[in-house]
XYZ file of C-alpha atoms in Angstrom:
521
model
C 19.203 9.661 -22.555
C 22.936 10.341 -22.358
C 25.006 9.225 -25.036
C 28.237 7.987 -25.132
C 31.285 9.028 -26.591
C 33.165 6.759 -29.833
C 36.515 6.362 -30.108
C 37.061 9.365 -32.529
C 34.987 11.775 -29.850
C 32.115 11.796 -31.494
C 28.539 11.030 -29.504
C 27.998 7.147 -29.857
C 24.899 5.766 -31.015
C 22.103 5.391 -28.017
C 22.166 1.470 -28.852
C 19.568 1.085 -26.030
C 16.573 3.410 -27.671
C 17.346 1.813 -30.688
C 15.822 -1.593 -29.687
C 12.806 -2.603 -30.679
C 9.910 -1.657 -28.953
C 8.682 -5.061 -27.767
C 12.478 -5.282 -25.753
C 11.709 -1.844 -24.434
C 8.170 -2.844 -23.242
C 10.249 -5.856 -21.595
C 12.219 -4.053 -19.595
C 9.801 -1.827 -18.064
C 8.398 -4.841 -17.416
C 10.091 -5.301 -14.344
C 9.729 -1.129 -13.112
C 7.069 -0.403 -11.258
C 4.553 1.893 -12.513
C 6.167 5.130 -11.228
C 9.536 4.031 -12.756
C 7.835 3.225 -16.083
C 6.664 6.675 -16.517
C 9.676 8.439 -15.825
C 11.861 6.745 -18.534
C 9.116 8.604 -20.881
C 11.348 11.772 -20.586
C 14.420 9.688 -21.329
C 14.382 10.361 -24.934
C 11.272 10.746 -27.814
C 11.748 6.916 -28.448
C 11.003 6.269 -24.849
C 8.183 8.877 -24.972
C 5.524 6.496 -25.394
C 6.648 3.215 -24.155
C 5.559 3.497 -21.022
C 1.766 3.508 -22.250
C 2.074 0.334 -23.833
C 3.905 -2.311 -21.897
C 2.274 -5.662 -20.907
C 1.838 -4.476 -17.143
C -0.207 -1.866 -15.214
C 0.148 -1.255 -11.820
C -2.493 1.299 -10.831
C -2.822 2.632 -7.788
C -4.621 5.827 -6.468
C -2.117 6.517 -3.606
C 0.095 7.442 -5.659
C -1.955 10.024 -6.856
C -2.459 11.702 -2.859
C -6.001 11.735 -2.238
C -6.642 13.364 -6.048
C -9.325 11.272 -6.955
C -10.468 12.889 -10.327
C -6.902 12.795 -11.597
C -6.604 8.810 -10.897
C -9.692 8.203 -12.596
C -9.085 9.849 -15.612
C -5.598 8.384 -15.910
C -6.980 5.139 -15.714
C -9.661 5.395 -17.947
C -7.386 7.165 -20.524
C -4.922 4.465 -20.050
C -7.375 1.877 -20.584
C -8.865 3.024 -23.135
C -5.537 3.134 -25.440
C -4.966 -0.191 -24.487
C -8.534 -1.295 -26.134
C -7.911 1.107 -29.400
C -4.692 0.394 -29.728
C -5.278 -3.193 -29.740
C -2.773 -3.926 -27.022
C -2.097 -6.913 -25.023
C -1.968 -6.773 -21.306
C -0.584 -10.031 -19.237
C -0.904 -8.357 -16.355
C -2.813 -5.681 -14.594
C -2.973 -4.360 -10.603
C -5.680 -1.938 -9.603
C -5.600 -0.937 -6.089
C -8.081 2.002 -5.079
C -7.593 3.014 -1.147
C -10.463 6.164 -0.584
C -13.354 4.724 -2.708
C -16.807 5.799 -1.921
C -19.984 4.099 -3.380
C -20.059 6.760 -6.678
C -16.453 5.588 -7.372
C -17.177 1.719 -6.917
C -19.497 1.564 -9.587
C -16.904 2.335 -11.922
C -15.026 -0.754 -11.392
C -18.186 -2.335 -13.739
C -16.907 0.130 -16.600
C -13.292 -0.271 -16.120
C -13.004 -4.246 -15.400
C -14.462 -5.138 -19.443
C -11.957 -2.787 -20.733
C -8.906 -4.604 -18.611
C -10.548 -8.218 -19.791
C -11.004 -7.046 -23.597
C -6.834 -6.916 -23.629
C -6.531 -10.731 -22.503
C -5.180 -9.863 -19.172
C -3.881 -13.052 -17.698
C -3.037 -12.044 -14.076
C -5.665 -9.719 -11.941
C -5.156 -8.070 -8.817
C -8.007 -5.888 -7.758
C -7.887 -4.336 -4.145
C -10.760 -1.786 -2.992
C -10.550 -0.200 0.557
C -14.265 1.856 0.962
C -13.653 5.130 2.266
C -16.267 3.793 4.541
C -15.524 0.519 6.985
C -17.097 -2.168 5.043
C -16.705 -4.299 1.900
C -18.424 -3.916 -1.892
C -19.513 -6.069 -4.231
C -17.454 -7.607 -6.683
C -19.166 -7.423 -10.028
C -19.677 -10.471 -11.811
C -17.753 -9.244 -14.965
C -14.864 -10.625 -13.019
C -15.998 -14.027 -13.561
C -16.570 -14.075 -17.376
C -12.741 -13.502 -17.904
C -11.922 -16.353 -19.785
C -8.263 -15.205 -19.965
C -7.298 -15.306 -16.649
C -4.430 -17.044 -15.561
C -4.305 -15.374 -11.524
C -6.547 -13.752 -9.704
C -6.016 -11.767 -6.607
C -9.092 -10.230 -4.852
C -8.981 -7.968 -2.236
C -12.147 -6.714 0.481
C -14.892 -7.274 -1.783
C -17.926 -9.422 -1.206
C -19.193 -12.335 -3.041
C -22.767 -12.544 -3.363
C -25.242 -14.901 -5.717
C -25.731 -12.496 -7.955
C -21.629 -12.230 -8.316
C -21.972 -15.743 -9.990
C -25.087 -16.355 -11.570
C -24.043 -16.816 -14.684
C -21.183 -19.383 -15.355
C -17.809 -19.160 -14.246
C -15.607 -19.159 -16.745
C -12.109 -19.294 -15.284
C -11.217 -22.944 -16.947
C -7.339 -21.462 -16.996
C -7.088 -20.007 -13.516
C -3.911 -21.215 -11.765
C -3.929 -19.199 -8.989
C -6.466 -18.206 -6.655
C -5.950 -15.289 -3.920
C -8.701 -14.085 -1.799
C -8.148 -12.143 1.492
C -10.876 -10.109 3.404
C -13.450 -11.354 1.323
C -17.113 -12.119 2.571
C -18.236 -15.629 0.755
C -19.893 -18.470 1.689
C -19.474 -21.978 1.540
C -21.822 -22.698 -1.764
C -20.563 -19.805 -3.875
C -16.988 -20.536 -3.091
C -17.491 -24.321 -3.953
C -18.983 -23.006 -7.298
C -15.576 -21.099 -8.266
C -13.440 -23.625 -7.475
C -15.405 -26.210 -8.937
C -15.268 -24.297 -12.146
C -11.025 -23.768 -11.507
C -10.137 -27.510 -12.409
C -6.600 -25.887 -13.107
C -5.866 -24.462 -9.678
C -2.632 -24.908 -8.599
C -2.028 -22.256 -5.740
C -4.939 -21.476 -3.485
C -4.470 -19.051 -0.631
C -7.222 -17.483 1.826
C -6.360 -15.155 4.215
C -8.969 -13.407 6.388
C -12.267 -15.245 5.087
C -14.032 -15.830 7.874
C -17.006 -16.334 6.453
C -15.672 -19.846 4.923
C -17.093 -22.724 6.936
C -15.726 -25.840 4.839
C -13.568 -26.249 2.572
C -13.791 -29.270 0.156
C -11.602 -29.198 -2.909
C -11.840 -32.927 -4.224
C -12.261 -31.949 -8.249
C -8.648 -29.587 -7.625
C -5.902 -32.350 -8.999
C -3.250 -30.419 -9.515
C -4.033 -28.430 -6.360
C -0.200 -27.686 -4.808
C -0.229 -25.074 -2.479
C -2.719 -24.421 -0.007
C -3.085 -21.508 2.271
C -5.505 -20.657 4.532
C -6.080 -17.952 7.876
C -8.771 -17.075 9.625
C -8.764 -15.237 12.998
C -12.485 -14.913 14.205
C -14.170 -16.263 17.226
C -16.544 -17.714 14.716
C -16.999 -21.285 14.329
C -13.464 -22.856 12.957
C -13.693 -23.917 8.930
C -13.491 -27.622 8.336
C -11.025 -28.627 5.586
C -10.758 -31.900 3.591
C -6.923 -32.482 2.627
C -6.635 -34.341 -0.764
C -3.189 -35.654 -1.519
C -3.059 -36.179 -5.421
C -0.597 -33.201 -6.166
C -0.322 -31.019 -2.889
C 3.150 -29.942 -2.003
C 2.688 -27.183 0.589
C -0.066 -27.027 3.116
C -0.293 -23.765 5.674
C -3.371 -23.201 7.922
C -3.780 -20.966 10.650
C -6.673 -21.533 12.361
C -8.880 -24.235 11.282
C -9.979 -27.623 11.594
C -8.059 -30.260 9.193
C -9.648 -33.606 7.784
C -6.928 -36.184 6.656
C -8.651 -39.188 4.958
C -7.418 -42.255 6.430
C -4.757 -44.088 5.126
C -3.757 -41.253 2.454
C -0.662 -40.973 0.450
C 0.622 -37.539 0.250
C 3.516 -38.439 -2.767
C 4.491 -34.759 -3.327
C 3.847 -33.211 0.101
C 7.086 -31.403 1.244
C 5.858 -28.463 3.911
C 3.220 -28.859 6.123
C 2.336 -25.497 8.534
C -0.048 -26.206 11.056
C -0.829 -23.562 13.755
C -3.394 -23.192 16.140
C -5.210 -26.001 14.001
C -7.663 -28.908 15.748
C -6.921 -32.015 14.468
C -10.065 -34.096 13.966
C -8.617 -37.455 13.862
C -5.137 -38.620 15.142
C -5.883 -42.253 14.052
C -6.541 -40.789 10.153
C -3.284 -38.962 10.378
C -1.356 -41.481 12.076
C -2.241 -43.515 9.093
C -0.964 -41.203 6.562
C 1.744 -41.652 4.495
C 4.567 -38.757 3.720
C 7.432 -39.410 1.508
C 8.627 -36.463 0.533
C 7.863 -34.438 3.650
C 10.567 -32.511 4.689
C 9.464 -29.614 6.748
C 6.380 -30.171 9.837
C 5.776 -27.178 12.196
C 2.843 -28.070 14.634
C 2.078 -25.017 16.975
C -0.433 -24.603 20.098
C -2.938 -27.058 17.884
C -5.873 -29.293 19.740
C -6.353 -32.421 19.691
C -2.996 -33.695 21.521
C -4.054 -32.350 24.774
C -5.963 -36.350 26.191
C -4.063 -38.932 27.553
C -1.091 -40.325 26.130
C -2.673 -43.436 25.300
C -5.912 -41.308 23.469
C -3.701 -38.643 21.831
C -0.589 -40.432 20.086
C 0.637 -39.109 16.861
C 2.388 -40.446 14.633
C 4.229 -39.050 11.739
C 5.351 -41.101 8.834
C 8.200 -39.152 7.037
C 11.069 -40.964 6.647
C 12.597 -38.201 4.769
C 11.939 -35.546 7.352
C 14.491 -32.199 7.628
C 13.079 -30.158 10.280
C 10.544 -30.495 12.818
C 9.406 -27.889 15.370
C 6.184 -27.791 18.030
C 5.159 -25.053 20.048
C 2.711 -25.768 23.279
C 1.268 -25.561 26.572
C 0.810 -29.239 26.638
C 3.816 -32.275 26.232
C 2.036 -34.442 23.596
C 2.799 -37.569 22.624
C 4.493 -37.992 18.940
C 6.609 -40.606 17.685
C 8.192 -40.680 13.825
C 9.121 -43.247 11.287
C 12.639 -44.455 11.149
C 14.847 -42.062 9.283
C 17.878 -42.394 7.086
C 18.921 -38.962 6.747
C 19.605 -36.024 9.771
C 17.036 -34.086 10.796
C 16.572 -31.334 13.640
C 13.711 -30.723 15.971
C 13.089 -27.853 17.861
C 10.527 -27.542 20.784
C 9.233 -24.436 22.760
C 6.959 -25.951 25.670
C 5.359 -23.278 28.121
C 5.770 -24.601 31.873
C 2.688 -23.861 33.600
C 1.239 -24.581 37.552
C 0.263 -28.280 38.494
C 2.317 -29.288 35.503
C 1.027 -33.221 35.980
C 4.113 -35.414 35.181
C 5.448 -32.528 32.838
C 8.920 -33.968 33.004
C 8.154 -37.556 32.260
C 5.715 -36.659 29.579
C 8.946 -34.338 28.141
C 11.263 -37.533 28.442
C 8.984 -40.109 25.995
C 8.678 -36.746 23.352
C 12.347 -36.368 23.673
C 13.442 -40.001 23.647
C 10.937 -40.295 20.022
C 13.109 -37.518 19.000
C 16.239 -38.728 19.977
C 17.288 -39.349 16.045
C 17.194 -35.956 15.434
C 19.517 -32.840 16.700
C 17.314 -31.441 19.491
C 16.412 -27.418 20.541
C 14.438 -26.992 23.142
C 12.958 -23.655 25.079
C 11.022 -23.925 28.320
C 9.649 -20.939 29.261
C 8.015 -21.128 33.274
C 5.109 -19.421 33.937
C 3.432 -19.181 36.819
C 5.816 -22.173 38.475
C 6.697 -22.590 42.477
C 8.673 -24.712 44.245
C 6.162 -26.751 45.173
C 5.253 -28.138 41.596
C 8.755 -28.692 40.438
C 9.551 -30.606 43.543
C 6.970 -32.821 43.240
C 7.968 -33.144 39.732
C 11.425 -34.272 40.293
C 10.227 -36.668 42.820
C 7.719 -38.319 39.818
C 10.727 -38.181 37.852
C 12.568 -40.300 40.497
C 9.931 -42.861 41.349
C 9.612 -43.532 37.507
C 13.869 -43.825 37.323
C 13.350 -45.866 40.193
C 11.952 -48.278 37.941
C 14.640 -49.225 35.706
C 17.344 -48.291 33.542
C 16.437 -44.817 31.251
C 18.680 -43.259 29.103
C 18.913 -39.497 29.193
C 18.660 -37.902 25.687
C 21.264 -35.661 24.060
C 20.154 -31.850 23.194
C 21.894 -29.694 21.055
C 20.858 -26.664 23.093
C 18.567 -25.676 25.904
C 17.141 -22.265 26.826
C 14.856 -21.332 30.252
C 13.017 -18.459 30.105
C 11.811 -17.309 33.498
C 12.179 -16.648 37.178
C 16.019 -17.681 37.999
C 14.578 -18.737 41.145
C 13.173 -21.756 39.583
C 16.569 -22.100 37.620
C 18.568 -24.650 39.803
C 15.777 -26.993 40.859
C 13.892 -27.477 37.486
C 17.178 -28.051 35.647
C 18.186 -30.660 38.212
C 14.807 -32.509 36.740
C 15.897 -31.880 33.333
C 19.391 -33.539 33.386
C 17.730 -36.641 34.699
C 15.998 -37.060 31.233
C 18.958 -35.260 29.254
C 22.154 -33.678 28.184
C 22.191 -30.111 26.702
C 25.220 -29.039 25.118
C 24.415 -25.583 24.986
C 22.310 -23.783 28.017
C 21.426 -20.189 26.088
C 19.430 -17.042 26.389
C 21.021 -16.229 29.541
C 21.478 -12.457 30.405
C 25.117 -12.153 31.085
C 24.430 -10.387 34.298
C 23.163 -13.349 35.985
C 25.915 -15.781 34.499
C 27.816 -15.634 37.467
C 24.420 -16.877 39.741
C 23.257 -19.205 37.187
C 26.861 -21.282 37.236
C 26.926 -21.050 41.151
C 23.115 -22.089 41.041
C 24.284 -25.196 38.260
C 27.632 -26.527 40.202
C 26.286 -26.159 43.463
C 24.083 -26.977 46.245
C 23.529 -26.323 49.969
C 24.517 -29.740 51.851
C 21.430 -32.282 52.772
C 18.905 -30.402 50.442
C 16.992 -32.897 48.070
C 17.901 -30.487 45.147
C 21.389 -31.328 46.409
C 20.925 -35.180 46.367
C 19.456 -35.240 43.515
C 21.825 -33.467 41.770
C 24.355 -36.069 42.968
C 22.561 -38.350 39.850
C 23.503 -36.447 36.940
C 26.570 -34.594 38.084
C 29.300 -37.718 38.117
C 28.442 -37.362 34.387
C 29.482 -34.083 33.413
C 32.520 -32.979 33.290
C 33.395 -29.381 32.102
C 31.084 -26.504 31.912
C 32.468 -23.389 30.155
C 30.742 -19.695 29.690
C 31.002 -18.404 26.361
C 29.963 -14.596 24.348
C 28.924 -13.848 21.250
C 30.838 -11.649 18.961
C 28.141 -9.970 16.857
C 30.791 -8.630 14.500
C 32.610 -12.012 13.471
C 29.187 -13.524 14.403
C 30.853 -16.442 16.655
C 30.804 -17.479 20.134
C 33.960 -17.084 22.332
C 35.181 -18.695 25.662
C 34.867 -16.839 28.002
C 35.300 -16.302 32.242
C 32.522 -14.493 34.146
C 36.059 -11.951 35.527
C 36.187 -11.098 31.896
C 32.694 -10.100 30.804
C 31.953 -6.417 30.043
C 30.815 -4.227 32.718
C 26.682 -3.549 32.315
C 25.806 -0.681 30.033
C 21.961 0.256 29.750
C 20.643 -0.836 26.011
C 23.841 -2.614 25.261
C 23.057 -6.464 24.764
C 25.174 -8.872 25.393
C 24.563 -12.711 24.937
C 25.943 -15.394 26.878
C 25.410 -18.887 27.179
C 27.491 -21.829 29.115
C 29.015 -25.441 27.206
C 28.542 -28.425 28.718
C 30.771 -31.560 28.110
C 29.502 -34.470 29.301
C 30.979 -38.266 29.727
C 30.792 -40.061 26.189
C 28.578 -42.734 27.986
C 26.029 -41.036 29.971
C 23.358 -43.658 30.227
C 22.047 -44.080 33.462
C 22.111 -47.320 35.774
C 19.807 -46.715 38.568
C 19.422 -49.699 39.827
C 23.249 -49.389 41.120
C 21.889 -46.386 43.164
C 18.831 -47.566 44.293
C 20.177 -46.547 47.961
C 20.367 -42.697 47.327
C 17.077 -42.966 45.508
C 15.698 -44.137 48.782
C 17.452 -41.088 50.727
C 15.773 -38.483 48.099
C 12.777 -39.718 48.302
């Protein structure tokens, strides 16, 4: 290690090397392993320190395919941890080219790594063969453990069959691993302590139960199979974060979910609307609901509702419009939508007007993306859309921004539908090449078409509509004129979007125009 000069020229002391060893063990702490080792040639009081700190992180990549060198640096390793008498808080041992010889190792290796009190485990095995091994059931008689983190193994009976002894486990990480239902309701049974639980890539999991876990706070869990989905019993006494992806979620009716800030929910059937609607949410802050079943009946069958008066963001993705409603809030919120507008779209844009007018306390995003539309559907959507106008007063809803993704064909018509039910101030995610087309398409209309007419209902109402760019190096958005956009280079991106200022009052009083209601229709 390089010293330092002193005031009088002389080499200064190297203060550093002269700390105790327990410091230096702390700050290789936070090296990785590779780091760790090279401060050994530092100086001779860094010589050993490496061998000794309170983490391993043992990998055989890093020794490139030289299996025999791996294993005796690990077992050498190891082994003066256990002679020297060493404690070891952590330890990571991740082995990517095993074959069935080198597996059976792990039984040797694992006491040694338990012997030093190692607190957090992460043990990772990828067969040089496609398949999983068995975990052996020395794991489970680590009375020390604190985290565990198990990779592509398989849990069997004879994994567990003697007790479980993880009364201090906090955290619990499984991904890729075969188990079933019993043996993983015997671990966490045993795991009172649990307060992270995450599952990724278990398909073998068919229900999930976790009543005894009270201190249970975050819960994740994904599984992509075509197998039957896992049913999963929520318990609210402590949870604070729930993610699932893929699955099928059991709220117990008329819960209380106190500490519950984040809830995830994505491509998850939800068994019982009534059981949710009757849930309680305090402290929720963050819902994300994405392409899940269960929403897609009628709107009197299918209504959700969410009580969180404290709600920050909320965002759905879907092919279907469902019905949701929220409590009353005190604080701001925003909502974000992205709804996929498919053929024979079945009152689409009235089903889109009750979601956004339960949203209406919040800023609103929303992205419609048309697929597989024709003129055909959207007319007869706007002309649902006017028969249901037709029958009283309805206030159009303010939107912080809209985007339409999809054929500009369908660009003029369907957004003469969608200012009928609201007012974006933003329309974004426009390529600036069609700008010019778009605002022709928005402003006007050929004389005596419906789309013409019924433009005629929301147009008294706005007033200015301005094109705007984005400066990606001050990161702002600029006014603009479509005579002053760049010319078109290929793989240059530019984004554009237009501003719409509407009349301060825009509510809508049909009845006074019953008579060009008639006309349209």
């Amino acid at each position: 290690m390089k010293r330092g000069k002193g005031e009088d020229g002389s080499k200064s002391i190297d203060r550093i090397s002269e700390l105790p060893q327990c410091i230096l063990q702390r700050i290789l702490y936070f090296m990785s392993q590779e780091d760790a080792v090279r401060t050994s040639v530092l100086s001779k009081s860094w010589r050993e320190i490496w061998c000794t700190r309170p983490n391993l992180d043992l990998s055989d990549a890093t020794f490139k395919g030289n299996n025999g060198e791996f294993i005796s640096v690990l077992e050498n390793t190891l082994r003066r941890y256990c002679e020297q008498r060493l404690s070891l808080d952590e330890c990571s041992l991740s082995c990517t080219s095993f074959d069935s010889t080198s597996v059976s190792l792990i039984e040797k290796w694992i006491p040694l790594i338990t012997s030093a009190g190692v607190k957090n485990f992460r043990l990772s095995i990828v067969p040089a063969h496609f398949g999983h091994v068995k975990l052996p059931s020395v794991v489970f008689e680590t009375e020390s453990l604190r985290d565990l983190h198990v990779e592509r193994f398989i849990l069997d009976q004879k994994a567990i069959e003697k007790t479980v002894l993880f009364k201090h486990l906090k955290k619990l990480r499984l991904e890729q691993v075969c188990i079933h239902d019993r043996i993983f309701q015997k671990i966490i049974s045993s795991c009172p302590l649990i307060e992270t639980m995450f599952l990724k890539s278990c398909n073998t999991i068919r229900s999930i139960k976790a009543s005894n876990l009270r201190r249970l706070k975050d819960f994740y869990f994904s599984s992509w199979s075509d197998e039957e989905d896992c049913s999963i019993e929520i318990y609210p006494t402590s949870i604070e974060t729930i993610q699932i992806e893929s699955g099928n979620i059991l709220l117990h009716q008329g819960s209380n979910f106190l500490n519950l800030t984040s809830l995830f929910l994505d491509h998850v059937t939800l068994s019982s609307l009534d059981h949710f609607s009757s849930c309680k949410f305090p402290s929720l802050e963050n819902v994300a609901i994405l392409y899940c079943n269960g929403l897609e009946e009628s709107l009197e069958e299918s209504h959700l509702h969410i009580d969180a008066p404290n709600i920050s963001t909320f965002g759905y993705h879907g092919l279907l419009i469902p019905s949701i409603s929220f409590a009353t809030t005190s604080t701001e919120w925003s909502s974000c939508l992205y709804l996929l507008m498919r053929s024979d779209p079945s009152f689409w844009l009235l089903k889109l007007h009750k979601l956004l007018d339960s949203l209406r306390q919040s800023e609103i995003s929303v992205t419609i993306h048309q697929f597989r539309m024709n003129d055909e559907d959207i007319f007869q959507e706007n002309l649902d859309l006017v028969q249901d106008i037709k029958g009283g007063n309805k206030p159009a809803v303010p939107l912080e921004d809209l985007k339409l993704q999809g054929d500009l064909s369908y660009f003029s018509p369907l957004l003469n539908g969608l200012f009928c039910i609201c007012r974006p101030r933003k329309i974004g995610a426009i390529n600036y090449m069609n700008a010019e087309s778009v605002l022709k398409n928005l402003m006007q209309g050929e004389n005596g078409n419906y789309q013409d007419q019924l433009r005629q209902l929301w147009l008294p109402d706005l007033e200015e509509v301005s094109l705007e760019i984005y400066d990606k190096n001050r990161r702002e958005w600029d006014p603009t004129s479509l005579s002053d956009l760049p010319d078109y280079e290929v793989g240059k991106r530019i984004s554009t979007r237009f501003a719409l200022k509407w009349r301060e009052s825009f509510w809508f009083v049909f009845l006074q125009r019953d008579t060009r209601l008639d006309e349209i229709i």
